[in-house]
Amino acid sequence: MKVLFMLQLVCLASCSTSRGREWAHHGAPMFSDLTVQEMKVIRTYMHGIPEMKLTDARSKTLRRNSILLMELHLPKKHEALKALDRGWAKPPRQARVIIQFGNQTKPNITEYIVGPLPSPRSHKVRTFKGEKSVQFESRPITVVEYDHLENLLKKIAAQAHKLLFETTGGFSYTNCSNRCLTFSDIAPRGLAPGERRSWIMLQKFVEGYFIHPIGFEVLVNHQDLDPDKWTVEKVWYNSMYFDSVEELVEKYKSGEVEKLKLPDHNDEDLYSTYIPRGHSHTPTNIHGPKLVEPQGHRYYIDRNFVEYAGWSFAYRVRSSAGLQVFDLRYNGERIAYEISLQEAIAFYAGDTPAAMQTKYIDAGWAMGTSTYELAPGIDCPEIATFIDLYHYFDTDKPLLHKNALCIFEMTTAMPLRRHFDSNFQGGYNFFGGLENTVLVLRTTSTVYNYDYIWDFLFYPNGVVEVKVSATGYIHATFFTPNGLHYGTKVYDYVIGNLHTHLIHYKVDLDIAGRENSFETIDLKYVNFTNPWSPKDWIVQSKLHRTEHKTERSAAFRFGKKFPRYVHFFNPNEKNKWGHQKGYRIQFNSHAHSVLPKGWKEEVGISWSRYPLAVTRHRDGEATSSSIFTQNDPWEPAVSFEDYIRNNENIVNQDLVAWVTVGFLHVPHSEDIPNTATPGNAVGFFLRPFNFFDEDPSLASRSTIIVRPGQDGKPEVQRWTPEVVGHCVTDKPFFYNGTYAGV
């Protein structure tokens, strides 16, 4: 009977695991991005609604009603869990569609939920928490608006042609062949809600133009929907402000303004280029090391569903913000319902008006759509699986971003664990070790000058690492002596401006179920009489646990002491040793706040006050930012502070951790031509903390144990074959670099 009972238990466990895997696979499409066909039918449906009077997004007038963005609208969590945990039917797919209504008396931005897909029949207005409205001026800038700005800049440059030509040694904005000027625009676009005024700085249009400022900046008011009514409000040249281009030109002619003369650079001496220079100590006739998979992939991909070494998850790349992982499970047990990138900001300081105004909030530039093609052997190993992405932002048809996401397994070249057990007599009792391989889910965002590399890494011992690496060109402005208080001179007339990167993530943990609690663990010194030497004292550390019962208690401010351990646990589930099953978040970050609390633009990024804030899950608190925050941070449509203001109970509840990581970047000469990734990676780990009964990677058959045999020769015990197989790939390097409509 006992044997039969044990067999029944094993069967139940096996059946449960199999069923869980089947349901996870079944539910993954709920989180997949909109397909090309879905995007097309949504556009057709929306354009078929007469009262909306929609026209093409690329029509030249700004007084138009058009689709700005469409992306998947996620199902409510409790509905999704019915499919994931019970195998029920998936809720109907829906889309989030943003319409800019510019062709009406009072222009506005309206969001709609459209469905069901793939055959939409209805649409309803989507509102933000607190019924907040979106000012029309807070909309992201579009290609058409850029075209009109370009036309205005041509007029400005024509007025100041002689000044620009002489300053730059022959560069001009028009009729310029290979000695052209270009521009970068700065955000936020104004100093208060309802404004649309952008500082624009001119640069030499060469490879890496971001670090070629010429010392000419203009403030353009482009709030009116009639570009003929746009005006220049200020001009900055050679550390002087002017009320108009005409004033600057007149004073330049009369000699009242000191003339600048920038050094010329030929193509061979272009400091911003990637072309190698300097003496190399590395042989050029052989390649460096490469990853190989001797017998092929050890992971499984079916559309947006991935399995690897006990892990399973679904993923998507949200057009407005970026990479997200859903229904993350280990050995069939859910660890997190959602881990998602929410926002990335870079707040600058400087002496020029463009520098002091630069506060980039990257979701406002549709950060998720800047996922361009990845290069094999550079961005991802050649052995990676490359996946295409599709986006619909400021366009009239879906855009294909080829090979924009990759998935691969790699060795870390570091053991997951190892031990040499010495016999202290010149020999050993045994050696044991396990190689460390991880699965990597990767994409990038190139938001103009900066490149962010977004990674999720899945380890064999139940650990997840979430990481971002920063590279690309620094944001540089024209050199002034006072500018050295806000950055570093990196070339003639070029200042690399100091800035702070902050990245925000949503981590919806479901540890052994949805009912979780949160505690912090610190150490306190204790002293007591030594029990085996009463005349002496013992001083040592003792665990000090604090359970946080409300959202305010679990919102930790930058500048305050941060707990040593932050621990999420299920108070109702214990492991074999009687400990509550849990996971902890371990930070790898050097972040700090970027502005004083409540100071103007800081209101729009109130999440940046906290390295960690824990809230109770609400479907209405799905994101911490929006694409409208960049151009209206003063009265944001989404205010994270509202999520913790009601100070809800978080004991034995469905909890969400909001994590902020980042670093200060004071540019230096080694940032030329580009910021390098070493030292510029931050993130966090999710680490099991008594979730398992022992290290789950013990199940790995990649372990090797070596013991001395009777004859003194080593006896090797292993559970995998000797490494044999082909090397890397027989395909030559290929890179296309384009993205186009499909």
XYZ file of C-alpha atoms in Angstrom:
742
model
C 0.000 0.000 0.000
C 2.802 2.378 0.920
C 4.518 1.770 -2.433
C 1.235 2.307 -4.268
C 0.628 5.539 -2.372
C 4.107 6.816 -3.262
C 3.558 5.931 -6.928
C 0.299 7.874 -6.882
C 2.075 10.911 -5.434
C 4.781 10.728 -8.105
C 2.124 10.411 -10.808
C 0.196 13.377 -9.444
C 3.333 15.525 -9.337
C 4.313 14.494 -12.869
C 0.819 15.089 -14.230
C 0.642 18.473 -12.490
C 4.000 19.533 -13.986
C 2.945 18.409 -17.449
C -0.393 20.173 -17.157
C 1.286 23.361 -15.885
C 3.655 23.367 -18.839
C 0.732 22.858 -21.214
C -1.204 25.735 -19.664
C 1.812 28.062 -19.698
C 2.273 27.310 -23.388
C -1.445 27.763 -23.957
C -1.468 31.170 -22.242
C 1.692 32.684 -23.712
C -0.038 34.175 -26.803
C -2.011 36.469 -24.482
C 1.202 38.462 -24.103
C 2.471 38.360 -27.676
C 2.810 41.641 -29.539
C 0.317 42.590 -32.195
C 0.835 40.764 -35.467
C 1.164 42.563 -38.788
C -2.299 41.381 -39.764
C -3.799 42.608 -36.485
C -2.202 46.036 -36.982
C -3.631 46.279 -40.476
C -7.169 45.310 -39.492
C -7.072 47.737 -36.553
C -6.075 50.559 -38.880
C -8.832 49.621 -41.307
C -11.375 49.475 -38.477
C -10.375 52.831 -36.975
C -10.280 54.568 -40.354
C -13.757 53.188 -41.012
C -15.292 55.163 -38.123
C -16.731 58.265 -39.877
C -16.839 60.594 -36.874
C -13.107 60.176 -36.245
C -12.203 61.557 -39.687
C -8.836 59.829 -39.619
C -6.213 60.573 -42.258
C -2.722 59.284 -42.933
C -0.139 59.825 -40.192
C 2.325 61.130 -42.774
C 0.016 63.730 -44.350
C 1.862 67.051 -44.259
C -0.596 69.075 -42.214
C -0.449 69.087 -38.416
C -4.186 69.768 -38.312
C -5.080 66.149 -38.817
C -6.631 63.263 -36.953
C -4.364 60.230 -37.167
C -3.189 57.114 -35.383
C -0.054 57.784 -33.381
C 0.560 54.332 -31.880
C -0.960 50.909 -31.531
C 0.231 48.068 -29.317
C -1.165 45.147 -27.366
C -3.507 45.962 -24.489
C -2.775 43.423 -21.767
C -5.604 41.377 -20.263
C -6.467 41.841 -16.611
C -4.335 39.648 -14.412
C -7.130 37.615 -12.851
C -8.492 36.812 -16.315
C -5.070 35.807 -17.622
C -4.480 33.537 -14.629
C -7.585 31.525 -15.444
C -5.928 30.522 -18.697
C -2.468 30.076 -17.175
C -3.461 28.161 -14.032
C -6.609 26.341 -15.077
C -6.303 26.003 -18.824
C -9.445 28.053 -19.437
C -10.048 29.955 -22.652
C -7.831 32.986 -23.115
C -9.519 36.393 -22.847
C -10.052 38.119 -26.211
C -7.039 40.010 -27.508
C -7.296 43.786 -27.523
C -5.174 46.674 -28.724
C -4.307 50.036 -27.254
C -4.629 52.700 -29.950
C -3.607 56.339 -29.473
C -5.273 58.897 -31.713
C -4.119 62.504 -32.025
C -7.101 64.667 -32.904
C -5.499 67.806 -34.362
C -8.256 68.678 -36.804
C -10.787 70.105 -34.399
C -11.469 73.257 -32.419
C -9.796 71.933 -29.289
C -7.173 69.337 -30.264
C -6.721 66.390 -27.931
C -5.104 63.008 -27.469
C -7.424 60.053 -26.871
C -6.564 56.436 -26.171
C -8.878 53.609 -27.174
C -9.127 49.926 -26.343
C -9.999 48.158 -29.581
C -11.157 44.560 -29.942
C -11.716 41.749 -30.118
C -8.848 40.711 -32.349
C -8.385 39.600 -35.037
C -11.750 41.073 -36.070
C -12.333 44.304 -34.111
C -15.946 45.345 -33.640
C -15.792 47.840 -30.796
C -13.693 50.584 -29.244
C -13.908 52.363 -25.932
C -12.000 55.267 -24.441
C -9.153 54.316 -22.124
C -8.630 56.686 -19.206
C -5.717 57.156 -16.854
C -5.878 56.715 -13.083
C -7.811 59.638 -11.609
C -9.409 60.406 -14.992
C -6.436 62.592 -15.911
C -6.544 64.168 -19.345
C -3.646 64.366 -21.777
C -2.710 67.792 -23.083
C -2.288 67.879 -26.845
C 1.075 69.606 -26.433
C 2.397 66.581 -24.520
C 2.247 64.325 -27.586
C 5.527 62.873 -28.868
C 7.039 64.679 -31.816
C 6.389 63.043 -35.204
C 8.170 62.816 -38.537
C 5.820 65.393 -40.054
C 6.510 67.875 -37.269
C 10.236 67.266 -37.730
C 9.825 68.045 -41.426
C 8.314 71.425 -40.572
C 11.083 72.088 -38.031
C 13.597 71.239 -40.736
C 12.017 73.807 -43.029
C 12.224 76.469 -40.337
C 15.860 75.579 -39.627
C 16.656 76.010 -43.317
C 15.305 79.558 -43.114
C 17.243 80.247 -39.911
C 20.422 78.823 -41.437
C 19.943 80.894 -44.580
C 19.766 84.049 -42.463
C 22.900 83.064 -40.560
C 24.695 81.417 -43.497
C 27.842 83.552 -43.381
C 28.190 83.097 -39.596
C 27.694 79.323 -39.786
C 29.970 78.919 -42.803
C 32.811 80.877 -41.246
C 32.402 79.276 -37.816
C 32.524 75.711 -39.103
C 35.078 76.095 -41.877
C 32.684 75.609 -44.757
C 29.697 73.702 -43.386
C 26.161 74.849 -44.197
C 22.616 73.613 -43.762
C 21.640 73.446 -47.444
C 23.498 72.955 -50.750
C 26.306 71.382 -48.786
C 27.198 67.974 -50.347
C 29.529 66.349 -47.764
C 29.907 69.399 -45.487
C 26.420 69.648 -44.089
C 24.918 70.665 -40.767
C 22.252 68.770 -38.868
C 20.476 69.243 -35.532
C 19.452 67.615 -32.274
C 16.341 68.723 -30.426
C 16.036 68.891 -26.658
C 13.209 67.923 -24.327
C 11.131 68.647 -22.366
C 9.713 71.200 -24.768
C 9.169 74.127 -22.471
C 9.086 75.068 -18.819
C 5.409 74.503 -17.985
C 2.342 72.518 -19.103
C 0.829 73.465 -22.430
C 4.079 74.697 -23.953
C 5.825 73.319 -27.020
C 9.129 75.194 -27.186
C 12.254 73.265 -28.104
C 15.888 74.163 -27.859
C 17.662 72.945 -30.983
C 21.417 72.783 -31.409
C 23.250 72.553 -34.720
C 25.982 69.993 -35.315
C 28.290 68.945 -38.130
C 26.638 66.119 -40.036
C 29.478 63.597 -39.930
C 29.709 60.088 -38.475
C 28.946 60.538 -34.807
C 27.486 64.032 -35.243
C 26.271 63.940 -31.634
C 29.725 65.004 -30.461
C 30.177 67.748 -33.085
C 28.295 70.774 -31.691
C 29.112 74.089 -33.377
C 28.006 76.496 -30.639
C 24.748 77.625 -32.264
C 21.465 76.908 -30.452
C 17.964 78.249 -31.068
C 14.728 78.149 -29.071
C 11.780 77.484 -31.386
C 8.153 77.894 -30.367
C 6.254 75.297 -32.416
C 3.073 75.091 -30.368
C 0.757 76.354 -33.120
C -0.534 73.762 -35.563
C 0.213 76.198 -38.376
C 3.994 75.996 -38.940
C 3.940 79.440 -40.581
C 3.249 80.849 -37.116
C 6.261 79.232 -35.494
C 8.811 81.646 -34.084
C 12.373 81.824 -32.855
C 12.353 83.083 -29.272
C 16.045 82.950 -28.395
C 19.409 82.299 -30.004
C 22.622 81.260 -28.253
C 26.026 81.692 -29.912
C 29.471 81.766 -28.337
C 28.059 82.017 -24.785
C 25.799 84.975 -25.652
C 21.999 85.137 -25.855
C 20.077 87.029 -28.557
C 16.374 87.690 -29.010
C 16.399 86.846 -32.716
C 18.536 85.512 -35.524
C 18.509 88.993 -37.043
C 20.018 90.504 -33.892
C 22.802 87.911 -33.854
C 23.601 88.375 -37.551
C 23.679 92.152 -37.241
C 26.013 92.084 -34.237
C 28.182 89.467 -35.931
C 28.596 91.721 -38.954
C 29.392 94.748 -36.811
C 31.979 92.884 -34.762
C 30.026 93.128 -31.491
C 30.108 89.349 -31.287
C 33.410 87.496 -31.108
C 33.698 85.165 -34.068
C 34.305 81.480 -33.521
C 36.478 79.381 -35.795
C 36.239 75.648 -35.203
C 39.143 73.400 -36.155
C 38.625 71.447 -39.353
C 38.760 67.666 -39.444
C 39.461 65.522 -42.448
C 37.936 62.080 -42.753
C 41.101 60.379 -41.490
C 41.164 62.520 -38.353
C 37.466 62.248 -37.499
C 37.477 61.620 -33.763
C 33.869 60.398 -33.667
C 34.342 57.556 -36.131
C 34.706 53.846 -35.368
C 37.607 53.488 -37.823
C 40.541 51.964 -35.869
C 43.440 54.208 -34.955
C 46.456 53.750 -32.732
C 48.746 50.748 -32.448
C 47.045 47.378 -31.969
C 48.660 44.618 -29.922
C 46.167 41.992 -31.074
C 46.865 39.745 -34.089
C 44.628 40.708 -37.002
C 44.935 37.499 -39.002
C 42.925 35.364 -36.549
C 39.533 35.690 -34.887
C 38.958 35.767 -31.168
C 37.052 33.113 -29.199
C 33.487 32.284 -30.178
C 30.570 30.460 -28.596
C 29.683 27.012 -29.890
C 26.754 24.661 -29.319
C 28.237 21.206 -29.968
C 24.879 19.503 -30.442
C 22.649 22.482 -31.156
C 20.224 24.551 -29.063
C 19.194 23.363 -25.616
C 16.282 25.795 -25.439
C 12.863 25.728 -27.074
C 11.023 28.641 -28.678
C 7.465 28.660 -29.985
C 6.557 32.205 -31.050
C 6.812 34.205 -27.800
C 7.023 31.162 -25.508
C 10.474 30.043 -24.317
C 11.644 27.038 -22.285
C 15.125 26.380 -20.948
C 16.542 24.179 -18.187
C 13.400 24.277 -16.064
C 12.553 27.873 -16.937
C 9.566 28.934 -19.003
C 8.268 32.386 -19.849
C 6.492 34.500 -22.430
C 7.922 37.761 -23.732
C 6.954 40.848 -25.704
C 8.566 44.140 -26.711
C 6.112 46.938 -25.947
C 6.442 49.695 -28.557
C 6.137 52.478 -26.005
C 8.668 51.160 -23.491
C 10.416 47.921 -24.386
C 11.151 44.390 -23.208
C 8.784 42.497 -20.906
C 8.639 38.946 -19.511
C 5.420 37.294 -18.341
C 4.458 34.126 -16.468
C 8.007 33.346 -15.399
C 8.166 29.810 -13.994
C 10.849 27.505 -12.682
C 10.073 23.804 -12.738
C 6.481 24.728 -13.467
C 6.088 26.983 -10.426
C 5.496 30.680 -11.078
C 8.063 33.094 -9.679
C 6.770 36.280 -11.295
C 3.723 37.205 -13.310
C 5.475 40.170 -14.958
C 8.948 41.710 -15.093
C 8.916 44.688 -17.405
C 10.905 47.716 -18.396
C 8.888 50.830 -17.614
C 11.057 53.867 -18.255
C 14.597 55.098 -18.843
C 15.688 58.664 -18.172
C 18.885 60.649 -18.581
C 18.910 64.023 -16.811
C 21.752 66.350 -17.755
C 23.443 69.496 -16.523
C 25.394 72.098 -18.450
C 26.157 75.699 -19.290
C 24.523 76.053 -22.693
C 20.720 76.360 -22.830
C 20.403 73.015 -24.603
C 22.494 71.290 -21.949
C 20.648 72.765 -18.976
C 17.270 71.907 -20.532
C 18.075 68.282 -21.412
C 15.990 65.882 -19.349
C 15.325 62.901 -21.540
C 12.442 60.614 -20.584
C 12.794 57.927 -23.192
C 9.334 56.377 -23.325
C 8.334 59.749 -24.755
C 10.428 58.878 -27.797
C 8.674 55.484 -28.104
C 11.758 53.765 -26.750
C 10.384 50.324 -27.552
C 10.238 51.065 -31.283
C 13.949 51.887 -31.499
C 14.830 48.185 -31.460
C 16.971 47.992 -34.571
C 18.775 45.088 -36.190
C 21.281 43.165 -34.076
C 24.658 42.249 -35.539
C 25.709 38.567 -35.254
C 28.991 38.188 -33.423
C 28.776 41.686 -31.929
C 25.345 42.308 -30.438
C 24.638 38.603 -29.985
C 26.654 35.443 -30.652
C 26.443 33.942 -34.135
C 24.680 30.921 -32.646
C 21.798 33.029 -31.302
C 18.234 32.784 -32.510
C 17.342 36.122 -34.080
C 13.723 37.265 -34.066
C 11.966 40.010 -36.038
C 9.870 42.662 -34.311
C 7.013 44.766 -35.679
C 5.951 48.201 -34.498
C 3.251 50.700 -35.353
C 4.257 54.202 -34.284
C 3.964 57.398 -36.337
C 3.398 55.372 -39.472
C 0.708 54.278 -41.895
C 1.753 50.639 -42.028
C 3.542 48.230 -39.695
C 7.311 48.532 -39.629
C 9.507 45.464 -39.690
C 12.607 45.602 -37.496
C 14.528 42.590 -38.696
C 16.560 40.484 -36.238
C 15.824 42.988 -33.470
C 15.673 40.476 -30.608
C 17.923 37.529 -29.871
C 17.873 34.515 -27.594
C 20.946 32.439 -26.868
C 22.622 30.218 -24.326
C 26.121 31.090 -23.243
C 28.753 29.971 -20.804
C 29.765 32.544 -18.235
C 33.324 31.156 -18.114
C 32.783 30.981 -14.362
C 31.707 27.858 -12.451
C 28.252 27.921 -10.952
C 29.910 26.202 -8.022
C 33.119 24.243 -7.398
C 35.173 22.850 -4.572
C 38.652 21.367 -4.282
C 38.720 19.188 -1.205
C 42.370 19.040 -0.141
C 43.773 16.232 1.943
C 46.447 18.701 3.068
C 49.109 16.161 2.118
C 49.701 17.208 -1.448
C 46.586 15.482 -2.704
C 42.830 15.707 -2.580
C 39.761 13.830 -1.511
C 37.634 15.023 -4.415
C 37.005 17.871 -6.803
C 33.474 18.813 -7.768
C 32.287 21.468 -10.149
C 29.395 22.604 -12.316
C 29.768 24.833 -15.330
C 27.555 27.906 -15.394
C 25.473 28.420 -18.499
C 22.665 30.921 -18.815
C 19.932 31.726 -21.269
C 19.947 35.342 -22.439
C 16.967 37.259 -23.804
C 18.257 40.472 -25.402
C 17.171 43.482 -27.375
C 18.450 47.035 -27.697
C 17.068 50.555 -27.839
C 18.935 53.233 -29.737
C 17.291 56.439 -28.581
C 19.157 58.874 -30.824
C 22.657 59.097 -29.346
C 22.431 56.445 -26.615
C 22.249 52.686 -27.062
C 20.759 50.592 -24.281
C 21.273 46.811 -24.279
C 18.439 45.129 -22.388
C 19.082 41.659 -20.944
C 17.215 39.013 -19.016
C 19.497 36.169 -17.876
C 18.155 32.875 -16.558
C 20.519 30.838 -14.382
C 20.257 27.103 -13.611
C 19.909 27.683 -9.852
C 16.627 29.602 -9.982
C 18.236 33.055 -10.231
C 17.141 35.700 -12.723
C 19.296 38.678 -13.606
C 17.770 41.797 -15.159
C 20.397 44.070 -16.649
C 20.901 47.109 -18.844
C 24.229 48.085 -20.393
C 24.710 51.618 -21.719
C 26.790 52.510 -24.747
C 26.554 54.808 -27.779
C 27.509 58.475 -28.070
C 27.517 60.886 -25.161
C 25.261 63.920 -25.294
C 27.746 66.717 -25.914
C 27.409 70.486 -26.088
C 29.671 73.360 -27.030
C 32.603 74.085 -24.738
C 32.495 77.054 -22.380
C 34.844 77.596 -19.438
C 31.892 77.500 -17.049
C 30.822 74.218 -18.634
C 33.660 72.466 -16.813
C 31.494 72.664 -13.671
C 29.031 70.364 -15.438
C 31.200 67.984 -17.404
C 34.504 67.299 -19.081
C 36.257 68.648 -22.143
C 36.573 65.671 -24.474
C 37.724 67.444 -27.646
C 38.250 70.908 -29.071
C 35.140 72.950 -28.223
C 33.297 69.851 -26.968
C 31.949 69.257 -23.451
C 30.640 65.872 -22.402
C 27.851 66.809 -20.020
C 27.344 65.026 -16.712
C 24.127 63.086 -16.460
C 22.375 60.422 -14.441
C 20.744 57.370 -15.998
C 17.796 55.882 -14.146
C 15.904 52.792 -15.285
C 12.574 51.724 -13.830
C 11.205 48.181 -13.751
C 7.958 46.613 -12.648
C 8.399 43.270 -10.872
C 5.082 41.552 -10.164
C 6.173 38.640 -7.971
C 3.936 35.650 -7.281
C 5.954 33.606 -4.812
C 4.264 30.209 -4.429
C 0.988 31.978 -5.188
C -0.416 35.505 -5.235
C -0.641 35.986 -1.460
C 2.747 37.442 -0.547
C 4.241 39.604 2.177
C 7.366 41.743 2.342
C 10.104 42.136 4.929
C 13.535 43.679 5.183
C 16.459 42.054 6.936
C 19.285 43.975 8.552
C 21.940 43.201 11.119
C 22.242 44.501 14.642
C 25.185 44.092 16.984
C 24.485 42.196 20.190
C 26.778 41.555 23.111
C 26.434 38.994 25.854
C 28.535 37.133 28.378
C 30.725 34.487 26.861
C 29.151 31.206 28.095
C 32.448 29.358 28.083
C 34.521 32.248 29.490
C 32.257 34.299 31.794
C 34.799 37.056 32.315
C 34.587 37.931 28.579
C 31.934 39.294 26.239
C 30.782 38.096 22.824
C 29.940 40.793 20.264
C 28.380 39.610 17.022
C 25.661 40.333 14.482
C 22.082 39.234 14.865
C 19.335 39.140 12.239
C 16.811 41.940 12.581
C 13.652 41.437 10.529
C 11.055 44.103 9.847
C 7.772 43.180 8.194
C 6.371 46.111 6.228
C 2.612 46.237 6.400
C 1.730 49.271 4.273
C 2.836 50.746 0.957
C 4.343 53.861 2.537
C 6.414 51.735 4.891
C 7.746 49.804 1.879
C 8.709 52.868 -0.181
C 12.429 53.467 0.376
C 13.759 56.918 -0.492
C 17.088 57.633 -2.133
C 19.443 59.226 0.375
C 18.180 57.055 3.210
C 19.845 53.871 4.424
C 18.707 50.957 2.290
C 18.084 47.537 3.906
C 20.644 44.786 3.465
C 18.054 42.255 2.262
C 14.629 42.891 0.741
C 12.603 39.726 0.945
C 9.274 38.744 -0.630
C 7.727 35.618 0.798
C 4.564 33.590 0.980
C 3.466 33.431 4.631
C 1.304 30.410 3.849
C 3.889 28.184 2.152
C 7.023 26.715 3.712
C 9.945 24.711 2.455
C 11.141 21.411 3.915
C 12.991 23.194 6.719
C 10.063 25.254 7.941
C 11.061 28.538 6.284
C 8.539 30.622 4.396
C 9.187 30.283 0.675
C 10.622 33.483 -0.711
C 12.712 35.410 -3.192
C 14.805 38.485 -2.611
C 15.858 41.343 -4.860
C 19.563 42.082 -4.926
C 20.597 45.402 -6.469
C 23.524 46.110 -8.751
C 23.150 49.859 -8.988
C 24.699 53.209 -8.175
C 21.532 55.232 -8.603
C 20.501 58.404 -6.848
C 17.764 60.972 -7.268
C 18.094 63.477 -10.105
C 16.079 66.431 -8.760
C 14.692 67.547 -5.392
C 11.299 66.090 -4.550
C 8.472 68.045 -6.187
C 10.747 70.281 -8.266
C 9.041 70.889 -11.624
C 10.026 67.999 -13.913
C 10.598 65.688 -10.955
C 6.832 65.417 -10.496
C 6.632 63.421 -13.725
C 9.217 60.900 -12.563
C 8.131 60.459 -8.971
C 9.157 56.800 -9.214
C 12.757 58.082 -9.274
C 12.468 58.954 -5.577
C 12.639 55.286 -4.653
C 15.171 52.538 -5.334
C 12.345 50.232 -4.262
C 8.654 50.732 -3.642
C 6.217 47.909 -2.971
C 2.559 48.275 -3.856
C -0.505 46.128 -3.940
C -1.321 44.906 -7.435
C -3.979 46.909 -9.257
C -4.874 46.498 -12.940
C -5.291 50.278 -13.062
C -1.660 50.726 -11.981
C -0.156 48.889 -14.923
C 2.703 51.262 -15.757
C 4.757 53.853 -13.913
C 5.176 56.232 -16.845
C 3.718 57.089 -20.247
C 4.783 58.362 -23.649
C 3.344 61.773 -22.681
C 5.588 62.371 -19.667
C 8.522 63.642 -21.734
C 6.671 66.693 -22.983
C 4.572 67.294 -19.882
C 6.439 66.125 -16.792
C 4.865 68.921 -14.734
C 1.319 67.506 -14.837
C 1.887 63.874 -15.879
C -0.901 61.628 -17.109
C 0.630 58.816 -15.023
C 1.877 59.731 -11.563
C 3.597 56.901 -9.737
C 3.225 58.707 -6.431
C -0.535 58.137 -6.698
C 0.093 54.397 -6.416
C 1.393 54.635 -2.858
C -0.559 57.685 -1.688
C -3.485 55.566 -0.444
C -1.041 53.516 1.670
C -2.774 50.176 1.224
C -2.147 47.060 3.290
C 0.503 44.776 1.738
C 0.379 41.820 4.112
C -0.590 38.557 2.445
C -1.522 40.383 -0.767
C -0.668 40.312 -4.464
C 2.442 42.516 -4.460
C 4.376 44.466 -7.069
C 7.957 45.641 -6.566
C 8.945 48.797 -8.470
C 12.713 48.842 -8.891
C 14.918 51.800 -9.859
C 18.518 51.235 -10.925
C 21.023 53.547 -12.558
C 24.326 55.347 -12.424
C 25.984 58.737 -12.643
C 28.008 59.312 -15.790
C 30.622 62.048 -15.760
C 31.958 61.820 -19.328
C 35.693 61.488 -19.824
C 38.115 61.348 -22.712
C 37.739 57.569 -22.974
C 34.091 58.122 -23.959
C 35.429 59.141 -27.371
C 34.197 57.937 -29.725
C 31.658 55.943 -27.673
C 30.787 55.055 -24.143
C 31.898 51.449 -23.566
C 29.797 48.874 -21.735
C 32.296 47.718 -19.028
C 31.384 49.478 -15.792
C 28.213 50.888 -17.341
C 25.886 47.983 -16.619
C 23.326 48.040 -13.807
C 20.344 45.962 -12.807
C 19.165 43.533 -10.182
C 18.932 39.846 -9.359
C 15.925 37.835 -8.262
C 17.399 35.214 -5.945
C 15.590 32.326 -4.250
C 15.605 32.663 -0.471
C 14.388 29.406 1.039
C 12.108 28.897 -1.945
C 13.654 25.483 -2.621
C 14.754 22.749 -0.238
C 18.236 22.834 -1.761
C 19.990 24.287 -4.791
C 17.772 23.235 -7.719
C 20.751 23.167 -10.085
C 21.663 19.844 -8.471
C 19.399 18.447 -11.165
C 21.934 19.508 -13.802
C 23.794 16.601 -15.375
C 26.688 18.875 -16.320
C 28.315 18.291 -12.950
C 31.765 16.739 -12.927
C 33.258 14.965 -9.910
C 36.863 13.792 -9.768
C 38.127 11.396 -7.108
C 41.505 9.688 -6.726
C 41.248 6.018 -7.709
C 42.790 3.021 -5.985
C 45.748 3.247 -8.344
C 46.143 6.962 -7.655
C 44.814 7.919 -11.073
C 41.859 10.306 -11.134
C 38.441 8.807 -11.684
C 36.103 11.181 -13.484
C 32.381 10.904 -12.920
C 30.205 12.748 -15.425
C 26.676 12.537 -16.797
C 27.128 14.216 -20.201
C 29.084 13.115 -23.278
C 32.475 14.466 -24.196
C 32.252 17.704 -26.146
C 32.113 16.967 -29.855
C 30.577 18.817 -32.801
C 30.920 21.570 -35.307
C 32.247 25.034 -34.573
C 30.033 28.131 -34.454
C 28.704 28.478 -38.008
C 29.694 28.031 -41.630
C 27.724 31.097 -42.676
C 29.570 34.307 -43.546
C 28.794 37.507 -41.646
C 25.695 39.230 -42.958
C 24.066 42.505 -41.930
C 21.287 44.361 -43.655
C 20.596 47.340 -41.401
C 17.252 48.354 -42.902
C 13.713 48.423 -41.549
C 10.771 48.893 -43.813
C 7.057 48.595 -44.193
C 5.542 45.204 -44.785
